[in-house]
């Protein structure tokens, strides 16, 4: 299946000696094809539409859409071909085999985008990383495994980064305590 749509930016980032290529583009979330829903078999996780990650992405899209591109890692796809037409600022993404191509990571991002677009228009950008080439099974599985190992940061760690505990820490340094 061939998907062609406008992008805001495109960059070839790396090409390996074996011909695999890493490229990335940014595009308005409304340009992400809804049909990519049918190309999620390569991902190892289902979207938890009741979880914190999904809800945080939806919240960003609805309340701070300009921050989406900065806060979200985006979507990673595996494809045999991705080409950029710099005259028209269009990307062409080819998926041919549902067992080999499609969304490898970022399913929560994709689902949150589709959920929000169901009821409203939003002006937000999303990054799509593309791993391009004819990938053997072990290579594909290793990429999906590596891209799906992130863990969410604990709330107390974020509060510590915000210095929310500083008054308590200061109070505890009092020698009378």
One Martini backbone bead per residue (centre of mass of N, CA, C, O) as a GRO file, in nm:
protein
  177
    1UNK     BB    1   0.099   0.034   0.020
    2UNK     BB    2   0.035   0.380  -0.055
    3UNK     BB    3   0.168   0.680   0.100
    4UNK     BB    4   0.070   1.031   0.054
    5UNK     BB    5   0.223   1.328   0.208
    6UNK     BB    6   0.265   1.599   0.386
    7UNK     BB    7   0.551   1.784   0.507
    8UNK     BB    8   0.767   1.982   0.708
    9UNK     BB    9   0.998   1.756   0.729
   10UNK     BB   10   1.319   1.610   0.609
   11UNK     BB   11   1.553   1.332   0.701
   12UNK     BB   12   1.847   1.191   0.642
   13UNK     BB   13   2.051   1.008   0.885
   14UNK     BB   14   2.110   0.698   0.778
   15UNK     BB   15   2.346   0.453   0.630
   16UNK     BB   16   2.409   0.135   0.590
   17UNK     BB   17   2.601  -0.106   0.442
   18UNK     BB   18   2.321  -0.289   0.402
   19UNK     BB   19   2.092  -0.042   0.325
   20UNK     BB   20   1.991   0.078   0.557
   21UNK     BB   21   1.752   0.333   0.674
   22UNK     BB   22   1.741   0.656   0.837
   23UNK     BB   23   1.445   0.848   0.884
   24UNK     BB   24   1.276   1.176   0.909
   25UNK     BB   25   0.956   1.327   1.000
   26UNK     BB   26   0.733   1.600   0.986
   27UNK     BB   27   0.378   1.637   1.079
   28UNK     BB   28   0.072   1.673   1.077
   29UNK     BB   29  -0.150   1.477   1.240
   30UNK     BB   30  -0.365   1.483   1.000
   31UNK     BB   31  -0.161   1.316   0.797
   32UNK     BB   32  -0.197   1.064   0.935
   33UNK     BB   33  -0.291   0.767   0.844
   34UNK     BB   34  -0.561   0.577   0.930
   35UNK     BB   35  -0.459   0.308   0.783
   36UNK     BB   36  -0.234   0.235   0.995
   37UNK     BB   37  -0.408   0.052   1.173
   38UNK     BB   38  -0.348  -0.203   0.971
   39UNK     BB   39  -0.015  -0.148   1.062
   40UNK     BB   40   0.047  -0.318   1.375
   41UNK     BB   41   0.182  -0.612   1.388
   42UNK     BB   42   0.492  -0.538   1.465
   43UNK     BB   43   0.384  -0.475   1.728
   44UNK     BB   44   0.391  -0.585   2.080
   45UNK     BB   45   0.172  -0.366   2.155
   46UNK     BB   46  -0.101  -0.252   2.304
   47UNK     BB   47  -0.331  -0.016   2.355
   48UNK     BB   48  -0.386   0.183   2.647
   49UNK     BB   49  -0.680   0.381   2.675
   50UNK     BB   50  -0.649   0.408   3.018
   51UNK     BB   51  -0.377   0.520   3.040
   52UNK     BB   52  -0.137   0.753   3.109
   53UNK     BB   53  -0.005   0.784   2.834
   54UNK     BB   54  -0.251   0.832   2.659
   55UNK     BB   55  -0.370   1.069   2.828
   56UNK     BB   56  -0.124   1.260   2.795
   57UNK     BB   57  -0.141   1.287   2.489
   58UNK     BB   58  -0.427   1.394   2.471
   59UNK     BB   59  -0.377   1.642   2.647
   60UNK     BB   60  -0.169   1.773   2.465
   61UNK     BB   61  -0.340   1.793   2.206
   62UNK     BB   62  -0.574   1.967   2.341
   63UNK     BB   63  -0.395   2.187   2.534
   64UNK     BB   64  -0.075   2.154   2.386
   65UNK     BB   65  -0.002   2.119   2.069
   66UNK     BB   66   0.284   2.266   2.045
   67UNK     BB   67   0.422   2.030   2.240
   68UNK     BB   68   0.420   1.755   2.096
   69UNK     BB   69   0.703   1.754   1.947
   70UNK     BB   70   0.861   1.769   2.234
   71UNK     BB   71   0.714   1.530   2.420
   72UNK     BB   72   0.718   1.330   2.175
   73UNK     BB   73   0.857   1.051   2.005
   74UNK     BB   74   0.642   0.917   1.829
   75UNK     BB   75   0.682   0.733   1.526
   76UNK     BB   76   0.765   0.399   1.424
   77UNK     BB   77   0.872   0.269   1.111
   78UNK     BB   78   0.844  -0.001   0.879
   79UNK     BB   79   1.003   0.004   0.548
   80UNK     BB   80   1.093  -0.050   0.215
   81UNK     BB   81   0.977   0.255   0.150
   82UNK     BB   82   1.114   0.599   0.146
   83UNK     BB   83   1.015   0.911   0.003
   84UNK     BB   84   1.123   1.241  -0.117
   85UNK     BB   85   0.955   1.542  -0.226
   86UNK     BB   86   1.099   1.859  -0.244
   87UNK     BB   87   0.894   2.016  -0.426
   88UNK     BB   88   0.619   1.915  -0.243
   89UNK     BB   89   0.653   1.806   0.045
   90UNK     BB   90   0.659   1.479   0.005
   91UNK     BB   91   0.569   1.160   0.116
   92UNK     BB   92   0.659   0.812   0.054
   93UNK     BB   93   0.490   0.524   0.178
   94UNK     BB   94   0.571   0.175   0.196
   95UNK     BB   95   0.353  -0.105   0.227
   96UNK     BB   96   0.344  -0.481   0.191
   97UNK     BB   97   0.376  -0.632   0.488
   98UNK     BB   98   0.224  -0.687   0.793
   99UNK     BB   99   0.470  -0.857   0.922
  100UNK     BB  100   0.701  -0.608   0.838
  101UNK     BB  101   0.505  -0.354   0.831
  102UNK     BB  102   0.492  -0.047   1.021
  103UNK     BB  103   0.415  -0.005   1.347
  104UNK     BB  104   0.672  -0.039   1.598
  105UNK     BB  105   0.626   0.249   1.736
  106UNK     BB  106   0.364   0.453   1.873
  107UNK     BB  107   0.068   0.355   1.929
  108UNK     BB  108  -0.029   0.566   2.134
  109UNK     BB  109   0.004   0.806   1.951
  110UNK     BB  110  -0.176   0.716   1.723
  111UNK     BB  111  -0.437   0.673   1.896
  112UNK     BB  112  -0.454   0.962   2.005
  113UNK     BB  113  -0.484   1.103   1.739
  114UNK     BB  114  -0.741   0.957   1.645
  115UNK     BB  115  -0.918   1.035   1.885
  116UNK     BB  116  -0.906   1.346   1.851
  117UNK     BB  117  -0.989   1.357   1.539
  118UNK     BB  118  -1.284   1.256   1.575
  119UNK     BB  119  -1.375   1.560   1.723
  120UNK     BB  120  -1.112   1.730   1.620
  121UNK     BB  121  -0.907   1.995   1.542
  122UNK     BB  122  -0.543   1.999   1.513
  123UNK     BB  123  -0.232   2.186   1.577
  124UNK     BB  124  -0.002   1.937   1.524
  125UNK     BB  125   0.306   1.771   1.563
  126UNK     BB  126   0.487   1.484   1.424
  127UNK     BB  127   0.711   1.224   1.453
  128UNK     BB  128   0.874   1.016   1.197
  129UNK     BB  129   1.031   0.716   1.202
  130UNK     BB  130   1.244   0.544   0.958
  131UNK     BB  131   1.286   0.204   0.870
  132UNK     BB  132   1.470   0.112   0.583
  133UNK     BB  133   1.403  -0.204   0.435
  134UNK     BB  134   1.513  -0.540   0.421
  135UNK     BB  135   1.403  -0.716   0.695
  136UNK     BB  136   1.481  -0.941   0.897
  137UNK     BB  137   1.339  -1.093   1.154
  138UNK     BB  138   1.558  -1.045   1.375
  139UNK     BB  139   1.587  -0.745   1.319
  140UNK     BB  140   1.298  -0.659   1.367
  141UNK     BB  141   1.272  -0.763   1.658
  142UNK     BB  142   1.508  -0.595   1.773
  143UNK     BB  143   1.387  -0.320   1.711
  144UNK     BB  144   1.121  -0.349   1.863
  145UNK     BB  145   1.246  -0.412   2.133
  146UNK     BB  146   1.421  -0.154   2.165
  147UNK     BB  147   1.169   0.055   2.120
  148UNK     BB  148   0.993  -0.105   2.377
  149UNK     BB  149   1.175  -0.031   2.668
  150UNK     BB  150   1.043   0.194   2.786
  151UNK     BB  151   0.996   0.392   3.079
  152UNK     BB  152   0.826   0.548   3.297
  153UNK     BB  153   0.827   0.810   3.493
  154UNK     BB  154   0.823   0.888   3.803
  155UNK     BB  155   0.663   1.123   3.983
  156UNK     BB  156   0.888   1.185   4.197
  157UNK     BB  157   1.106   1.255   3.987
  158UNK     BB  158   0.966   1.502   3.866
  159UNK     BB  159   0.938   1.659   4.134
  160UNK     BB  160   1.241   1.675   4.181
  161UNK     BB  161   1.304   1.838   3.918
  162UNK     BB  162   1.105   2.078   4.030
  163UNK     BB  163   1.170   2.118   4.345
  164UNK     BB  164   0.929   2.031   4.546
  165UNK     BB  165   1.128   1.928   4.799
  166UNK     BB  166   1.299   2.168   4.905
  167UNK     BB  167   1.146   2.257   5.166
  168UNK     BB  168   1.188   1.987   5.307
  169UNK     BB  169   1.494   1.969   5.290
  170UNK     BB  170   1.541   2.231   5.445
  171UNK     BB  171   1.394   2.148   5.707
  172UNK     BB  172   1.587   1.889   5.753
  173UNK     BB  173   1.857   2.069   5.810
  174UNK     BB  174   1.771   2.124   6.076
  175UNK     BB  175   1.922   2.065   6.384
  176UNK     BB  176   1.639   2.026   6.553
  177UNK     BB  177   1.528   1.758   6.404
   0.00000   0.00000   0.00000
